[in-house]
């Protein structure tokens, strides 16, 4: 297998991968590497355009405000949202989910309500709901996907007329399973429940269209899709926008303030108190533009092919147990018979191969699989080559020489 | 490959350091660590339990000791081969020392001479520290 030229061209945009030619980076689900255009945008911003946004009227500030809002428009468009004000900047997926859990807490949830999550969630889409349920003394229901086979059936069982919100990942970070979110959202709507989709592992590899999905909330992190750290997004469906109270209070999120009263600003500002991470927003805008210039269909196709290739190769090895499904989305979670995952990663690390081992911020998922030490997780993206895959397979096969 | 004949002769810290420092490649170092772990003395029956687990390690580690005529002997194991090898490196010299020597033993210098910490992940290093602290604690009891 040879890596296609367009993939090598794509890889050439990532300076770290060029500067470290021997590195095999298979930890993309944790965070991806960054393209040069992002670094250029940050440098240019501080060298020529730096000022605050929204507050000041001088040219510098109005120019950067324009860029900042253009980024919002581009990112919104990228996920199929035609109203940029529906897209709120946060620190990341984690903050986006905590924001929603917090504003719901202050809204009226009756004591007979329940909240439904799936049994494939990252801690970020589990603990905030668990804590909210404990606080309000309501039930947290975990849709039991029964060894992950009958996917939507598990939700049909869990969701009922008392369900307040269904929170579900688009793609599971631990195993790479794509959840039937279209049906989950439909089901939630049928019962008048809200729906939140954690798209942290999806936006980088799938076309997301929040409009078509019709979910109430969609959340993701910029750093997992070639963008900067410290920036996340929260999409709120227009009809839900005036329903909930603010999250944090301070500058920018207000219209008028006197000592007795405050009138809050409209979206997105209502949920963006304080000076935001302007640098990251500008940088993310540049990354989205860069992605729009790529042939995303080809990149996604290639990612699937490379994932299948590695999956099949691992499957042929009798000493490997796979926990990801064959149609896994860029993630292959597996264990090696008689090996502690940490020993594997320590040796791979010495061979310049970066993978993630352990429970992947999804301890309950590993508990269901009875994997106390977790798994070894390969997570790929479009700049990984067939050579990377072959180096990895050779490394895996060389492990038995150590014992 | 380290044969058993050789291993039985590697017992003092000086031996271990000397043996360890002859490795020029990381592969050889790890091969030695992972193979030598097989020579750990078996834990006494029913001691590989929760109350003997050392917290602060990435992988599971169990540590216990016996006392005969006031002389301490340590036993340990792990579910990780690398950690088992490290445990062998820790326990082999101290199980040839009397209690006072163990209490005095400078693990940091030993690890430095082995050039060990540098080659381990930070969390492994922290785990090693947790184990040596526990040993010192037991000596002080
Ligand atoms: C599915 C999923 N949800 C949430 C998160 C949390 O994202 P962040 O740490 O960027 O807030 C992650 C990141 O690992 C994830 O994979």
Tab-separated table of N, CA, C and O and ligand atoms in Angstrom, chain A residues 29-30 91-95 97 121-122 124-125 169 171-173 198-201 221 223-224 356 360-361 377, ligand 1:
chain	number	residue	atom	x	y	z
A	29	UNK	N	-7.103	11.428	18.415
A	29	UNK	CA	-8.372	11.616	19.122
A	29	UNK	C	-8.152	12.466	20.374
A	29	UNK	O	-9.059	13.151	20.833
A	30	UNK	N	-6.934	12.438	20.911
A	30	UNK	CA	-6.620	13.304	22.052
A	30	UNK	C	-6.494	14.733	21.552
A	30	UNK	O	-7.132	15.649	22.072
A	91	UNK	N	-14.442	27.275	25.968
A	91	UNK	CA	-13.054	26.804	26.099
A	91	UNK	C	-12.858	25.454	25.436
A	91	UNK	O	-11.750	25.040	25.166
A	92	UNK	N	-13.933	24.715	25.235
A	92	UNK	CA	-13.806	23.370	24.658
A	92	UNK	C	-15.098	22.596	24.842
A	92	UNK	O	-16.070	23.110	25.425
A	93	UNK	N	-15.096	21.376	24.390
A	93	UNK	CA	-16.267	20.506	24.532
A	93	UNK	C	-16.709	20.443	25.990
A	93	UNK	O	-17.891	20.559	26.309
A	94	UNK	N	-15.731	20.271	26.868
A	94	UNK	CA	-16.030	20.134	28.295
A	94	UNK	C	-16.799	21.348	28.808
A	94	UNK	O	-17.814	21.209	29.498
A	95	UNK	N	-16.311	22.542	28.463
A	95	UNK	CA	-17.024	23.723	28.948
A	95	UNK	C	-18.395	23.854	28.281
A	95	UNK	O	-19.357	24.267	28.920
A	97	UNK	N	-20.424	21.515	27.417
A	97	UNK	CA	-21.381	20.624	28.085
A	97	UNK	C	-21.712	21.149	29.482
A	97	UNK	O	-22.876	21.180	29.893
A	121	UNK	N	-20.186	7.187	26.759
A	121	UNK	CA	-19.770	8.584	26.877
A	121	UNK	C	-18.382	8.786	27.493
A	121	UNK	O	-17.957	8.048	28.378
A	122	UNK	N	-17.731	9.822	27.015
A	122	UNK	CA	-16.531	10.399	27.646
A	122	UNK	C	-16.973	10.988	28.988
A	122	UNK	O	-18.116	11.432	29.125
A	124	UNK	N	-16.620	13.728	30.121
A	124	UNK	CA	-17.114	15.102	29.934
A	124	UNK	C	-18.605	15.132	29.616
A	124	UNK	O	-19.287	16.126	29.869
A	125	UNK	N	-19.124	14.053	29.054
A	125	UNK	CA	-20.559	14.009	28.744
A	125	UNK	C	-21.278	13.039	29.679
A	125	UNK	O	-22.324	12.510	29.356
A	169	UNK	N	-22.914	11.017	22.513
A	169	UNK	CA	-21.782	11.348	21.637
A	169	UNK	C	-22.099	10.949	20.203
A	169	UNK	O	-22.801	9.971	19.966
A	171	UNK	N	-19.576	10.293	17.984
A	171	UNK	CA	-18.644	9.177	17.832
A	171	UNK	C	-17.971	8.951	19.187
A	171	UNK	O	-17.519	9.900	19.824
A	172	UNK	N	-17.912	7.693	19.618
A	172	UNK	CA	-17.313	7.380	20.919
A	172	UNK	C	-15.794	7.492	20.856
A	172	UNK	O	-15.158	6.948	19.958
A	173	UNK	N	-15.220	8.195	21.831
A	173	UNK	CA	-13.765	8.398	21.815
A	173	UNK	C	-13.007	7.138	22.217
A	173	UNK	O	-11.863	6.953	21.834
A	198	UNK	N	-22.471	15.346	21.530
A	198	UNK	CA	-21.055	15.607	21.750
A	198	UNK	C	-20.307	15.182	20.477
A	198	UNK	O	-20.082	13.998	20.241
A	199	UNK	N	-19.943	16.181	19.708
A	199	UNK	CA	-19.325	15.899	18.403
A	199	UNK	C	-17.808	15.954	18.414
A	199	UNK	O	-17.180	16.032	17.357
A	200	UNK	N	-17.201	15.899	19.616
A	200	UNK	CA	-15.744	16.072	19.726
A	200	UNK	C	-14.966	15.151	18.780
A	200	UNK	O	-13.980	15.564	18.183
A	201	UNK	N	-15.431	13.908	18.625
A	201	UNK	CA	-14.705	12.955	17.775
A	201	UNK	C	-15.299	12.857	16.374
A	201	UNK	O	-14.881	12.005	15.589
A	221	UNK	N	-14.637	20.591	20.107
A	221	UNK	CA	-13.410	21.329	20.445
A	221	UNK	C	-12.617	21.615	19.176
A	221	UNK	O	-12.481	20.737	18.323
A	223	UNK	N	-9.376	21.996	18.986
A	223	UNK	CA	-8.052	21.358	18.961
A	223	UNK	C	-8.071	19.927	18.443
A	223	UNK	O	-7.024	19.363	18.152
A	224	UNK	N	-9.266	19.346	18.353
A	224	UNK	CA	-9.349	17.981	17.820
A	224	UNK	C	-9.627	17.993	16.326
A	224	UNK	O	-9.845	16.952	15.716
A	356	UNK	N	-2.398	6.159	22.646
A	356	UNK	CA	-2.920	6.406	23.983
A	356	UNK	C	-3.298	5.065	24.593
A	356	UNK	O	-3.881	4.223	23.908
A	360	UNK	N	-9.108	6.038	28.704
A	360	UNK	CA	-9.551	7.051	27.735
A	360	UNK	C	-10.668	7.956	28.242
A	360	UNK	O	-11.594	8.286	27.483
A	361	UNK	N	-10.580	8.380	29.506
A	361	UNK	CA	-11.623	9.249	30.072
A	361	UNK	C	-13.007	8.638	29.870
A	361	UNK	O	-13.985	9.352	29.635
A	377	UNK	N	-5.175	2.535	22.250
A	377	UNK	CA	-6.030	3.196	21.260
A	377	UNK	C	-5.212	3.860	20.180
A	377	UNK	O	-4.404	4.740	20.451
C	1	LIG	C1	-16.100	12.373	22.923
C	1	LIG	C2	-15.385	13.433	23.700
C	1	LIG	N1	-16.083	14.293	24.456
C	1	LIG	C3	-15.499	15.272	25.153
C	1	LIG	C4	-14.128	15.440	25.149
C	1	LIG	C5	-13.515	16.553	25.942
C	1	LIG	O1	-12.949	17.505	25.086
C	1	LIG	P1	-12.064	18.698	25.659
C	1	LIG	O2	-11.048	18.076	26.551
C	1	LIG	O3	-11.478	19.320	24.443
C	1	LIG	O4	-12.982	19.609	26.396
C	1	LIG	C6	-13.357	14.570	24.393
C	1	LIG	C7	-11.895	14.701	24.405
C	1	LIG	O5	-11.145	13.810	24.687
C	1	LIG	C8	-13.990	13.542	23.650
C	1	LIG	O6	-13.280	12.700	22.906
